[in-house]
Amino acid sequence: MNKKSTDVISIDSWKLVVPAMIAVVLVTVYISFYLPSAMRSSAIETAYRTSLQLATQYKTIRSFYSNVVAARVKEQGDIPFAADYTADDESIPFPTTFIMDIAELLSKENVRLSLTSPYPWPNRAGRQLTAFQKDAWTSLQERPESVVSREETIDGQRVLKVAVADRMVSESCVACHNSSPNSPKRDWHLNDVRAVMEVSTTMEPYLARADRQSQAIIHTVQAVAGLVIAALALLGYVSLRRKKEKEEALRNLHFHAHHDTMTGTLKRSSFIDVLQERLQGDATQSLALHYVDLDRFKEINDRYGHAAGDTLVKEAAERLKEAAGENGMVGRVGGDEFLVAHANVADQHTLEASASAIIDCLKAPFDLQGNTVQVSASVGSVICQHVREGIELFIQRADLALYKAKASGRNRFQVYDETLGEAHGDSRKLKDAIFNAMKNDTFMLHFQGVFNTESGRLEGFEALLRLSDENGKPISPDVFIPVAEAMGAISDIGAWVLDQACAFSAQLPGDIFVSVNLSPAQFAVGDIPTLVRTALEKHRLSSSKLELEITENLFLERTEQVVAELAELREMGISIAIDDFGTGYSNLSYFCDLPITKVKIDRSFLAGWARGEAAAKSVLQTIMTLCRNTGMVVTAEGIETTAQADYCRSIGCHQLQGFLLARPAPAGDLEPLLQKLAIEGFVLDMSEAGDALDAEFERSENI
């Protein structure tokens, strides 16, 4: 399967959306708390580096002035140095005065340079070391290359102070300081620390700018986070809504897959499953099983119309449900036939009483669209217990008893006895027919065309197994295949069918495929992928020209082996189709975790739609929605009228199959069609389907 899909948000997206929303909130909160502090720290670090760069620049300027300008002036001796050089046009500034004036010119509002020494010259005697400068002087004496910094609060503002050593950088400086009568110290040496150069930076502008930037970033992040959370919430809402819609569709599909769309009673297969489960749960339990048929139902249908007949069936089902009670159950076999089970029936007397109650509950008149109608019923009854043969054995016995009741005049019940089974015939004959067909190779394959809904192009064939009795009369596959499975012969028969179908597919031109049905019993006894691979290699057949059909009942006891084999078949490139969809297994989880590529809608749904059943239409639309969301191809089976074909086209079915389009026929009868396909392909005109197929095939009566 694709998925998901697809559905996108098919995988439970809230499990991803909620953690994602929490993560976005946590990241936003973290940024909101962490960023201001980080930005302030970065601002302080920037101010520190800027201050250090300024101090280095001033030292460089001073060194240049001392070594180049002041040294030459001193050598010439005709221009004096003066602290107040602006008042004397014949003098130039001392290096310290020069650098302080340069700093004053270059200083910013929040940056100041200070050059202070414990040995001040007379003109700088008023400059006293601050506490910070004293600490810096002590540190720089020990480590002249170090940098001393400190944050202080002055007049309510944070100030960053950075101090470096102002050293004797040239011999001329040392000579000047040691020889000048104004020098307070006469024993200087090269590289001695003579003063502390301090750059003071008011941090408030830096911090304010950092706060503004951090707030702008935080607001942007919060806005983006809000949009992301809103988008995630919307995604989660859409996901939750789609999940609920899908669950509702699955519930509807599940209900209609196991319940009759008209009456709400269990379908035959589901009735059998539930009954089998009850008996397996308590091997000592006995139940009454009744096969119920409304007498002369056809006459009522013909006289009052199908709508009245449907009303009768619905009301009869409601009465049977009431008669069955809380511990009983009712299933609709088809038409006007029902199966009813009563719990805790251990003897024939109780069995007869429950059968009589069913007949009595149906005697009261029915109001059919203003017409009062009296209806009777015939009932076949049997005590049902857990046995190895399964529930089908008891249904057959109840059915035999029902026919006896109808043959005896109707409006009565008949309890099964062994003489009814003998009268019906020994099942040994059927087993012999199967054995002889295997021995003498008298099984036959018929092939029914599958057509593209829109173009009418023939896209493939379904291979259908056929068997006749000793008199040449066809035996229904619904009869002989369960017996073959019970005999353990289905594996050999299935291998033969696969081989013959592959041989036929190898003759087909282009991408026309052949579909082969697999029995659940084949998975229990053989390695299906190996069997399929051998057949493909034998006939040199591409895997794309073979399709395998499985039934939902395969998943009743789904094992890891079955899942692995289906996955291996899909990896080989073989399409996997679910046949008779909606009539079997109750758990639809295989839609999500198995490699299914196609769904074949059971013909009973289209038959219900043709009768105007609103529930059947709802089921068909639900199936199409589910398959569309999971990317599956949909084939509608049992197309018998152009109205059905048109409806299937309108709801988006991809392929059609049925008597309207093509009846099953042996490979030999399809030779003219194969020749036409080889030459020009074959496209079916849906509006003339019946006539076109009569012209293309000699329809076999053995269908």
XYZ file of C-alpha atoms in Angstrom:
703
model
C 0.000 0.000 0.000
C 1.029 3.544 -0.587
C 0.115 5.708 2.567
C -0.560 6.334 3.619
C -0.773 8.765 1.438
C -1.015 9.693 1.516
C -3.106 10.072 4.133
C -1.086 11.977 4.916
C -1.637 12.771 7.888
C -2.859 8.957 7.876
C -0.077 7.886 10.015
C -1.845 9.813 14.024
C -0.301 13.246 13.372
C -1.090 14.599 16.858
C 1.712 12.379 18.126
C 4.053 14.534 16.024
C 2.242 17.882 16.215
C 2.041 18.157 20.020
C 5.781 17.473 20.620
C 6.604 19.899 17.811
C 4.454 22.625 19.398
C 6.053 21.991 22.793
C 9.501 22.166 21.187
C 8.672 25.506 19.517
C 7.387 26.935 22.820
C 10.468 25.722 24.731
C 12.843 27.149 22.117
C 10.989 30.480 22.167
C 11.065 30.640 25.986
C 14.746 29.697 26.008
C 15.584 32.418 23.477
C 13.478 34.975 25.378
C 15.390 34.324 28.613
C 18.840 33.614 27.228
C 19.168 36.157 24.399
C 19.070 39.427 26.457
C 21.824 38.144 28.734
C 23.842 36.874 25.783
C 23.439 40.151 23.887
C 24.522 42.167 26.960
C 27.541 39.916 27.442
C 28.383 40.384 23.774
C 28.033 44.179 24.145
C 30.407 44.184 27.119
C 32.862 42.011 25.208
C 32.673 44.401 22.242
C 33.294 47.407 24.502
C 36.241 45.616 26.067
C 37.844 44.864 22.684
C 37.173 48.436 21.487
C 38.790 49.900 24.612
C 41.816 47.678 24.202
C 42.142 48.677 20.547
C 41.964 52.377 21.492
C 44.676 51.957 24.141
C 46.886 50.172 21.612
C 46.316 52.914 19.050
C 47.192 55.656 21.571
C 50.353 53.808 22.576
C 51.349 53.527 18.943
C 50.737 57.228 18.316
C 52.717 58.159 21.456
C 55.596 55.902 20.487
C 55.728 57.423 17.010
C 55.665 60.964 18.396
C 58.358 60.218 21.003
C 60.734 58.344 18.669
C 60.351 60.457 15.553
C 59.192 63.957 16.439
C 60.332 64.549 20.022
C 63.696 62.775 19.577
C 64.676 64.922 16.567
C 63.521 68.120 18.211
C 65.591 67.326 21.266
C 68.691 66.597 19.152
C 68.427 69.977 17.490
C 67.785 71.683 20.840
C 66.260 74.839 19.414
C 62.556 74.088 20.168
C 61.561 73.621 23.811
C 58.909 71.194 25.110
C 56.057 72.655 27.092
C 52.936 71.345 28.782
C 51.102 74.543 27.924
C 52.423 74.681 24.372
C 49.346 76.483 23.103
C 50.414 79.582 25.032
C 53.939 79.511 23.585
C 54.185 79.498 19.805
C 57.883 78.546 20.024
C 57.304 75.222 21.899
C 55.872 71.822 21.140
C 53.924 69.483 23.497
C 55.483 66.813 25.611
C 54.643 63.283 24.310
C 52.254 62.745 27.218
C 50.580 66.091 26.588
C 50.392 65.337 22.880
C 48.717 61.964 23.374
C 46.231 63.369 25.900
C 45.261 66.134 23.497
C 44.919 63.637 20.653
C 42.719 61.486 22.926
C 40.631 64.545 23.752
C 40.137 65.290 20.067
C 39.267 61.688 19.223
C 37.267 60.932 22.328
C 33.609 60.091 22.120
C 30.922 61.124 24.562
C 31.074 57.844 26.455
C 34.823 57.055 26.071
C 37.634 58.738 27.999
C 41.437 58.266 28.104
C 43.424 58.720 31.288
C 47.252 58.578 31.609
C 48.301 58.624 35.287
C 51.519 57.761 37.191
C 52.638 57.574 40.815
C 55.578 59.763 39.610
C 53.839 62.784 38.118
C 55.739 65.701 36.599
C 54.991 69.054 38.192
C 52.485 69.975 35.501
C 50.620 66.725 36.185
C 50.948 66.724 39.942
C 47.189 67.113 40.318
C 46.525 63.768 38.672
C 46.075 61.255 41.483
C 45.783 57.520 40.986
C 42.281 56.129 41.585
C 41.776 52.902 43.458
C 41.449 51.042 40.154
C 44.598 52.663 38.781
C 46.518 51.771 41.924
C 45.473 48.120 41.549
C 46.355 48.285 37.868
C 49.798 49.848 38.608
C 50.577 47.014 41.022
C 49.494 44.333 38.517
C 51.326 45.948 35.584
C 54.570 46.174 37.541
C 54.509 42.392 37.831
C 53.112 41.681 34.368
C 53.618 44.660 32.024
C 52.019 42.873 29.058
C 48.779 42.120 30.881
C 45.450 43.914 30.629
C 43.547 44.967 33.756
C 39.786 45.554 33.505
C 36.922 46.212 35.878
C 33.274 47.226 35.765
C 32.192 50.008 38.122
C 29.012 51.974 38.700
C 29.584 55.722 38.573
C 26.698 58.158 39.009
C 24.253 55.329 38.438
C 25.872 54.167 35.177
C 27.980 51.101 34.479
C 31.505 51.958 33.360
C 34.015 49.526 31.894
C 37.619 50.399 32.716
C 40.494 48.846 30.771
C 44.111 49.604 31.799
C 47.408 48.813 30.068
C 51.009 49.735 30.846
C 52.566 52.935 29.441
C 56.239 51.922 29.174
C 59.589 53.493 28.386
C 59.702 52.531 24.724
C 62.892 54.315 23.638
C 66.276 55.454 24.942
C 65.328 59.059 24.279
C 62.402 58.754 26.699
C 64.657 57.223 29.352
C 67.257 59.983 28.861
C 64.639 62.704 29.001
C 63.094 61.446 32.229
C 66.461 60.803 33.904
C 67.997 64.181 32.894
C 65.102 66.631 33.166
C 65.188 68.714 36.351
C 61.374 68.446 36.467
C 61.384 64.644 36.463
C 60.264 63.228 39.841
C 62.279 60.028 39.228
C 65.841 59.749 37.803
C 66.550 55.991 37.622
C 64.394 54.913 34.692
C 65.325 52.032 32.396
C 64.144 50.958 28.974
C 60.665 49.187 29.079
C 59.942 50.341 32.627
C 56.266 51.001 33.343
C 56.046 54.733 33.824
C 52.214 55.204 33.901
C 48.829 53.542 33.685
C 46.911 54.137 30.441
C 43.213 53.729 31.181
C 40.310 53.747 28.723
C 36.920 54.246 30.457
C 33.767 53.381 28.515
C 30.248 54.159 29.693
C 28.317 50.941 28.989
C 24.754 52.225 29.040
C 24.595 53.048 25.282
C 26.059 49.622 24.446
C 23.676 47.839 26.800
C 20.669 49.822 25.601
C 21.494 48.973 21.998
C 21.943 45.303 22.960
C 18.556 45.365 24.738
C 16.853 46.886 21.695
C 18.402 44.328 19.368
C 17.583 41.398 21.638
C 13.980 42.568 22.030
C 13.627 42.939 18.251
C 14.975 39.450 17.745
C 12.779 38.029 20.513
C 9.668 39.680 19.064
C 10.540 38.283 15.629
C 11.118 34.805 17.060
C 7.876 34.986 19.034
C 5.961 36.087 15.941
C 7.459 33.266 13.870
C 6.845 30.806 16.712
C 3.233 31.988 16.897
C 2.812 31.365 13.175
C 4.479 27.947 13.454
C 2.302 26.971 16.420
C -0.795 28.178 14.564
C 0.237 26.168 11.503
C 0.920 23.089 13.640
C -2.412 23.515 15.421
C -4.164 23.789 12.066
C -2.304 20.725 10.828
C -3.280 18.849 13.964
C -6.893 19.942 13.633
C -7.025 18.857 9.985
C -5.305 15.607 10.915
C -7.715 14.951 13.778
C -10.699 15.761 11.591
C -9.489 13.515 8.782
C -8.723 10.792 11.290
C -12.250 11.001 12.672
C -13.673 10.949 9.150
C -11.531 7.940 8.292
C -12.510 6.164 11.503
C -16.159 6.880 10.755
C -15.703 5.575 7.215
C -13.976 2.478 8.576
C -16.755 1.973 11.132
C -19.374 2.262 8.400
C -17.375 -0.016 6.157
C -16.825 -2.464 9.006
C -20.521 -2.498 9.846
C -21.648 -2.912 6.261
C -18.935 -5.498 5.624
C -20.538 -7.719 8.249
C -24.144 -6.636 8.205
C -26.798 -6.752 5.560
C -27.346 -3.248 4.210
C -31.130 -3.599 4.123
C -31.927 -5.250 7.449
C -28.870 -4.604 9.632
C -28.622 -8.330 10.385
C -25.352 -10.209 10.060
C -24.208 -11.403 6.672
C -23.891 -15.123 6.189
C -20.100 -15.199 6.521
C -20.123 -12.980 9.612
C -22.923 -15.026 11.177
C -20.801 -18.151 10.700
C -17.717 -16.453 12.182
C -19.552 -15.290 15.312
C -21.269 -18.632 15.800
C -17.993 -20.509 15.381
C -16.346 -18.198 17.899
C -19.076 -18.843 20.457
C -18.796 -22.594 20.084
C -15.017 -22.570 20.235
C -15.162 -20.441 23.368
C -17.297 -23.061 25.122
C -17.008 -26.539 23.615
C -19.877 -27.778 25.828
C -22.351 -25.178 24.599
C -25.266 -26.157 22.356
C -27.272 -23.752 20.220
C -30.399 -23.961 18.148
C -29.706 -23.112 14.518
C -32.756 -22.277 12.377
C -32.837 -21.729 8.632
C -35.890 -19.470 7.987
C -37.596 -18.816 4.645
C -40.645 -16.582 4.102
C -43.315 -18.543 2.232
C -44.423 -17.308 -1.222
C -42.266 -14.220 -0.980
C -42.037 -14.025 -4.776
C -45.803 -13.749 -5.029
C -45.799 -10.791 -2.647
C -43.017 -9.133 -4.629
C -44.863 -9.635 -7.908
C -48.199 -8.414 -6.537
C -47.164 -5.408 -4.450
C -43.778 -4.520 -5.974
C -40.169 -4.753 -4.860
C -40.479 -1.828 -2.450
C -43.176 -3.690 -0.540
C -41.041 -6.829 -0.651
C -38.097 -4.931 0.842
C -40.333 -3.571 3.599
C -41.486 -7.107 4.375
C -37.906 -8.351 4.635
C -36.933 -5.465 6.951
C -39.901 -5.942 9.289
C -39.448 -9.720 9.318
C -35.794 -9.208 10.304
C -36.864 -6.983 13.217
C -39.293 -9.631 14.465
C -36.635 -12.324 14.193
C -34.192 -10.193 16.192
C -36.788 -9.825 18.937
C -37.481 -13.558 18.891
C -33.756 -14.364 19.077
C -33.382 -12.289 22.250
C -30.251 -10.721 23.696
C -28.193 -13.931 23.556
C -29.367 -14.927 20.088
C -28.411 -13.571 16.689
C -29.851 -13.224 13.213
C -28.172 -13.357 9.828
C -29.582 -12.759 6.365
C -28.568 -15.421 3.866
C -30.123 -13.622 0.897
C -33.495 -12.578 -0.448
C -36.061 -13.715 2.109
C -33.877 -16.311 3.862
C -32.459 -15.907 7.373
C -30.336 -17.801 9.862
C -31.355 -17.568 13.529
C -29.387 -18.917 16.507
C -30.662 -19.396 20.071
C -28.289 -20.030 22.971
C -28.522 -22.802 25.578
C -30.611 -25.294 23.595
C -29.584 -28.795 24.659
C -32.529 -31.051 23.681
C -35.009 -31.453 20.860
C -37.960 -30.228 22.914
C -36.318 -26.823 23.476
C -35.231 -26.777 19.821
C -38.804 -27.321 18.641
C -40.122 -24.658 21.030
C -37.692 -22.055 19.659
C -38.569 -23.019 16.051
C -42.285 -22.705 16.828
C -41.686 -19.263 18.382
C -40.073 -18.107 15.118
C -43.089 -19.220 13.083
C -45.458 -17.521 15.544
C -43.580 -14.197 15.507
C -44.063 -13.963 11.734
C -47.807 -14.800 11.716
C -48.976 -11.329 12.726
C -50.039 -9.280 9.664
C -47.528 -6.936 8.003
C -48.427 -3.435 6.850
C -46.762 -3.068 3.450
C -47.284 0.520 2.285
C -50.963 0.490 3.203
C -51.545 -3.155 2.300
C -52.143 -5.648 5.087
C -50.396 -8.917 4.235
C -50.399 -12.225 6.103
C -47.104 -14.150 5.800
C -46.051 -17.581 6.966
C -42.572 -19.078 7.244
C -40.855 -22.426 6.864
C -38.053 -23.307 9.260
C -35.331 -25.953 9.221
C -33.758 -26.554 12.635
C -30.762 -28.383 14.068
C -28.881 -28.474 17.366
C -25.480 -26.939 16.725
C -22.356 -27.932 18.675
C -18.627 -27.472 18.264
C -17.274 -30.084 15.870
C -14.232 -30.319 13.653
C -16.245 -29.973 10.447
C -17.311 -26.417 11.354
C -20.571 -24.488 11.172
C -21.126 -25.080 7.451
C -22.099 -28.687 8.225
C -24.940 -27.548 10.499
C -26.083 -24.905 8.018
C -26.304 -27.593 5.349
C -28.334 -29.774 7.700
C -30.651 -26.868 8.606
C -31.020 -26.109 4.894
C -31.966 -29.738 4.176
C -34.536 -29.593 6.996
C -35.916 -26.327 5.543
C -36.483 -27.909 2.148
C -38.262 -30.774 3.849
C -40.518 -28.263 5.680
C -41.341 -26.455 2.430
C -41.967 -29.732 0.626
C -44.324 -30.753 3.439
C -46.607 -27.772 2.850
C -44.810 -24.739 4.337
C -45.794 -22.787 7.483
C -44.076 -25.373 9.660
C -40.683 -26.360 11.019
C -38.640 -29.492 10.426
C -35.870 -30.800 12.692
C -32.917 -32.384 10.894
C -32.331 -36.132 11.086
C -29.888 -38.435 9.316
C -32.409 -39.595 6.749
C -32.462 -36.084 5.286
C -28.721 -36.227 4.729
C -28.983 -39.578 3.021
C -31.775 -38.323 0.798
C -29.683 -35.393 -0.253
C -26.867 -37.630 -1.446
C -23.506 -38.690 -0.275
C -20.810 -35.989 -0.375
C -18.462 -38.776 -1.378
C -19.537 -38.275 -4.974
C -18.227 -34.720 -4.913
C -14.910 -35.823 -3.462
C -14.647 -38.503 -6.153
C -15.323 -35.911 -8.846
C -12.515 -33.722 -7.494
C -10.132 -36.672 -7.251
C -10.912 -37.818 -10.804
C -10.478 -34.319 -12.186
C -7.032 -34.110 -10.605
C -6.106 -37.590 -11.820
C -7.416 -37.199 -15.388
C -6.651 -33.482 -15.786
C -10.277 -32.601 -16.434
C -10.397 -29.356 -14.482
C -10.939 -26.406 -16.811
C -10.092 -22.730 -16.689
C -12.449 -20.096 -18.020
C -11.332 -16.491 -18.439
C -13.489 -13.413 -17.916
C -12.415 -10.017 -19.236
C -11.656 -7.013 -17.039
C -12.174 -3.627 -18.734
C -11.048 -0.063 -18.115
C -14.050 1.934 -16.908
C -13.325 5.087 -18.900
C -11.770 3.857 -22.140
C -13.411 0.431 -22.409
C -9.970 -1.056 -23.098
C -9.482 -4.707 -22.195
C -6.911 -4.670 -19.392
C -6.899 -8.269 -18.183
C -8.665 -11.550 -17.476
C -9.653 -13.376 -14.299
C -8.952 -17.115 -14.342
C -11.971 -19.089 -13.039
C -11.784 -22.772 -12.132
C -14.537 -25.044 -13.493
C -15.533 -28.644 -12.662
C -18.324 -30.883 -14.017
C -19.862 -34.011 -12.509
C -19.949 -37.429 -14.181
C -22.918 -36.341 -16.291
C -21.197 -33.179 -17.525
C -23.273 -30.875 -15.309
C -21.308 -27.912 -13.921
C -20.574 -27.945 -10.175
C -20.492 -24.540 -8.535
C -17.059 -23.463 -7.279
C -18.777 -22.433 -4.037
C -19.549 -26.140 -3.594
C -16.424 -27.974 -4.729
C -13.672 -25.565 -3.608
C -14.498 -25.845 0.156
C -14.523 -29.628 -0.258
C -11.168 -29.529 -2.065
C -9.782 -27.442 0.784
C -11.107 -29.919 3.343
C -9.534 -32.803 1.337
C -6.142 -31.066 1.382
C -6.150 -31.017 -2.429
C -6.331 -27.267 -2.919
C -2.541 -26.849 -2.959
C -2.105 -29.130 -5.997
C -5.162 -27.651 -7.710
C -3.924 -24.120 -7.053
C -0.511 -24.917 -8.524
C -2.212 -26.277 -11.659
C -4.386 -23.167 -11.979
C -1.368 -20.878 -11.598
C 0.598 -22.774 -14.231
C -2.271 -22.755 -16.761
C -3.032 -19.087 -16.117
C 0.620 -18.119 -16.660
C 0.690 -20.104 -19.891
C -2.396 -18.202 -21.090
C -0.980 -14.846 -19.937
C 2.209 -15.469 -21.922
C 0.073 -15.478 -25.106
C -1.500 -12.092 -24.352
C -0.053 -9.010 -26.052
C 1.118 -5.851 -24.315
C 0.425 -5.341 -20.632
C -2.795 -7.381 -20.418
C -2.708 -9.345 -17.160
C -4.283 -12.526 -15.847
C -5.645 -12.660 -12.302
C -5.504 -15.894 -10.264
C -7.402 -16.606 -7.037
C -5.443 -17.997 -4.091
C -7.120 -19.987 -1.334
C -6.189 -19.213 2.288
C -5.469 -22.935 2.615
C -2.617 -22.593 0.097
C -0.745 -20.286 2.463
C -0.970 -22.900 5.203
C 0.638 -25.709 3.200
C 3.064 -24.196 0.729
C 5.655 -21.556 -0.090
C 3.550 -19.302 -2.333
C 6.392 -16.984 -3.512
C 8.469 -19.958 -4.656
C 5.463 -21.471 -6.444
C 4.759 -18.169 -8.225
C 8.407 -17.566 -9.110
C 8.689 -21.053 -10.633
C 5.591 -20.499 -12.787
C 6.843 -17.118 -14.023
C 10.256 -18.511 -14.921
C 8.744 -21.552 -16.650
C 6.631 -19.422 -18.982
C 9.108 -16.503 -19.180
C 6.365 -14.231 -17.937
C 6.825 -10.729 -16.564
C 5.496 -10.349 -13.020
C 3.466 -7.318 -14.161
C 1.251 -9.663 -16.232
C 0.168 -11.679 -13.203
C -2.250 -10.588 -10.466
C -3.086 -12.625 -7.375
C -6.463 -12.400 -5.636
C -6.882 -13.214 -1.960
C -9.974 -13.110 0.243
C -10.390 -11.215 3.483
C -10.719 -14.501 5.354
C -6.993 -15.024 4.806
C -6.483 -12.620 7.735
C -8.609 -14.550 10.233
C -5.452 -16.255 11.448
C -2.878 -13.951 9.918
C 0.625 -15.013 10.798
C 3.997 -13.454 10.227
C 4.526 -16.049 7.505
C 1.484 -14.834 5.543
C 2.525 -11.192 5.903
C 6.071 -12.001 4.807
C 4.897 -14.007 1.792
C 2.554 -11.232 0.617
C 5.344 -8.681 0.984
C 7.703 -10.914 -1.007
C 5.117 -11.326 -3.771
C 4.681 -7.561 -3.935
C 8.446 -7.040 -4.097
C 8.452 -9.347 -7.126
C 6.206 -6.798 -8.852
C 2.978 -8.783 -8.594
C -0.277 -6.948 -7.928
C -2.225 -8.129 -4.845
C -6.035 -7.779 -4.970
C -8.688 -8.306 -2.271
C -11.553 -10.327 -3.824
C -15.224 -10.068 -2.734
C -14.331 -7.048 -0.627
C -16.720 -6.259 2.221
C -18.010 -9.788 2.844
C -15.309 -11.335 5.007
C -12.781 -10.468 7.693
C -13.849 -7.807 10.179
C -10.484 -6.191 10.886
C -9.514 -3.651 8.213
C -6.021 -3.069 9.594
C -4.520 -4.859 6.605
C -5.329 -1.696 4.631
C -2.524 -0.006 6.536
C 0.156 -2.654 6.911
C -0.154 -5.077 3.966
C 0.930 -4.535 0.336
C -2.565 -4.507 -1.206
C -2.839 -2.769 -4.587
C -6.421 -3.473 -5.648
C -9.888 -3.950 -4.177
C -12.614 -5.927 -5.985
C -16.021 -4.810 -4.726
C -18.346 -7.729 -4.077
C -21.258 -8.021 -6.499
C -23.780 -7.986 -3.620
C -23.253 -4.246 -3.098
C -24.052 -3.446 -6.724
C -27.055 -5.743 -6.558
C -28.249 -3.813 -3.502
C -27.657 -0.505 -5.304
C -29.673 -1.783 -8.277
C -32.563 -2.508 -5.881
C -32.397 1.109 -4.729
C -30.944 0.408 -1.287
C -29.582 3.662 0.097
C -27.270 1.760 2.451
C -25.685 -0.098 -0.468
C -24.977 3.210 -2.201
C -23.447 4.571 1.003
C -21.208 1.491 1.299
C -20.021 1.812 -2.301
C -19.166 5.469 -1.816
C -17.401 4.705 1.472
C -15.333 1.982 -0.196
C -14.372 4.365 -2.995
C -13.365 7.078 -0.493
C -11.238 4.633 1.476
C -9.553 3.235 -1.648
C -9.005 6.694 -3.094
C -7.295 7.823 0.125
C -5.081 4.725 0.176
C -4.205 4.836 -3.529
C -5.785 1.510 -4.493
C -7.237 0.427 -7.817
C -10.945 -0.516 -7.579
C -12.619 -3.189 -9.707
C -16.396 -3.577 -9.616
C -17.578 -7.179 -10.080
C -20.985 -8.409 -11.188
C -21.720 -5.674 -13.775
C -24.881 -6.881 -15.464
C -26.549 -3.648 -16.633
C -25.420 -0.463 -18.318
C -26.885 1.456 -15.364
C -24.486 -0.346 -13.033
C -21.575 0.363 -15.389
C -22.500 4.052 -15.605
C -22.825 4.343 -11.825
C -19.445 2.694 -11.230
C -17.909 5.099 -13.701
C -19.499 8.069 -11.891
C -18.037 7.127 -8.485
C -14.548 6.546 -9.870
C -14.179 2.754 -10.228
C -11.115 1.994 -12.327
C -12.148 -1.377 -13.798
C -15.368 -3.287 -14.537
C -16.060 -7.022 -14.731
C -19.341 -8.829 -15.338
C -21.730 -10.556 -17.734
C -22.650 -7.255 -19.375
C -19.087 -6.904 -20.609
C -17.845 -10.479 -21.023
C -18.893 -13.923 -19.903
C -16.280 -16.426 -18.762
C -15.044 -18.582 -21.642
C -12.348 -21.223 -22.235
C -9.067 -20.037 -23.735
C -9.906 -21.709 -27.015
C -13.092 -19.671 -27.435
C -11.080 -16.488 -26.907
C -8.818 -17.117 -29.926
C -10.604 -14.572 -32.209
C -10.311 -11.946 -29.499
C -6.609 -12.695 -28.972
C -5.969 -12.359 -32.707
C -7.729 -9.005 -32.752
C -5.739 -7.880 -29.724
C -2.464 -8.844 -31.449
C -3.384 -6.753 -34.481
C -5.093 -3.644 -33.151
C -5.946 -4.008 -29.482
C -9.496 -4.296 -28.177
C -11.671 -1.487 -26.836
C -15.186 -2.239 -25.627
C -18.038 0.147 -26.438
C -19.885 0.118 -23.120
C -23.146 1.274 -24.703
C -23.113 -1.744 -27.000
C -21.464 -4.136 -24.593
C -23.912 -6.999 -24.962
C -23.904 -6.976 -28.749
C -20.150 -6.484 -28.941
C -19.483 -9.456 -26.711
C -21.898 -11.667 -28.626
C -19.895 -10.838 -31.740
C -16.507 -11.460 -30.126
C -17.293 -14.628 -28.177
C -19.347 -17.737 -28.640
C -20.747 -17.593 -25.175
C -20.476 -20.802 -23.255
C -23.532 -22.090 -21.448
C -21.251 -23.565 -18.751
C -20.770 -20.431 -16.701
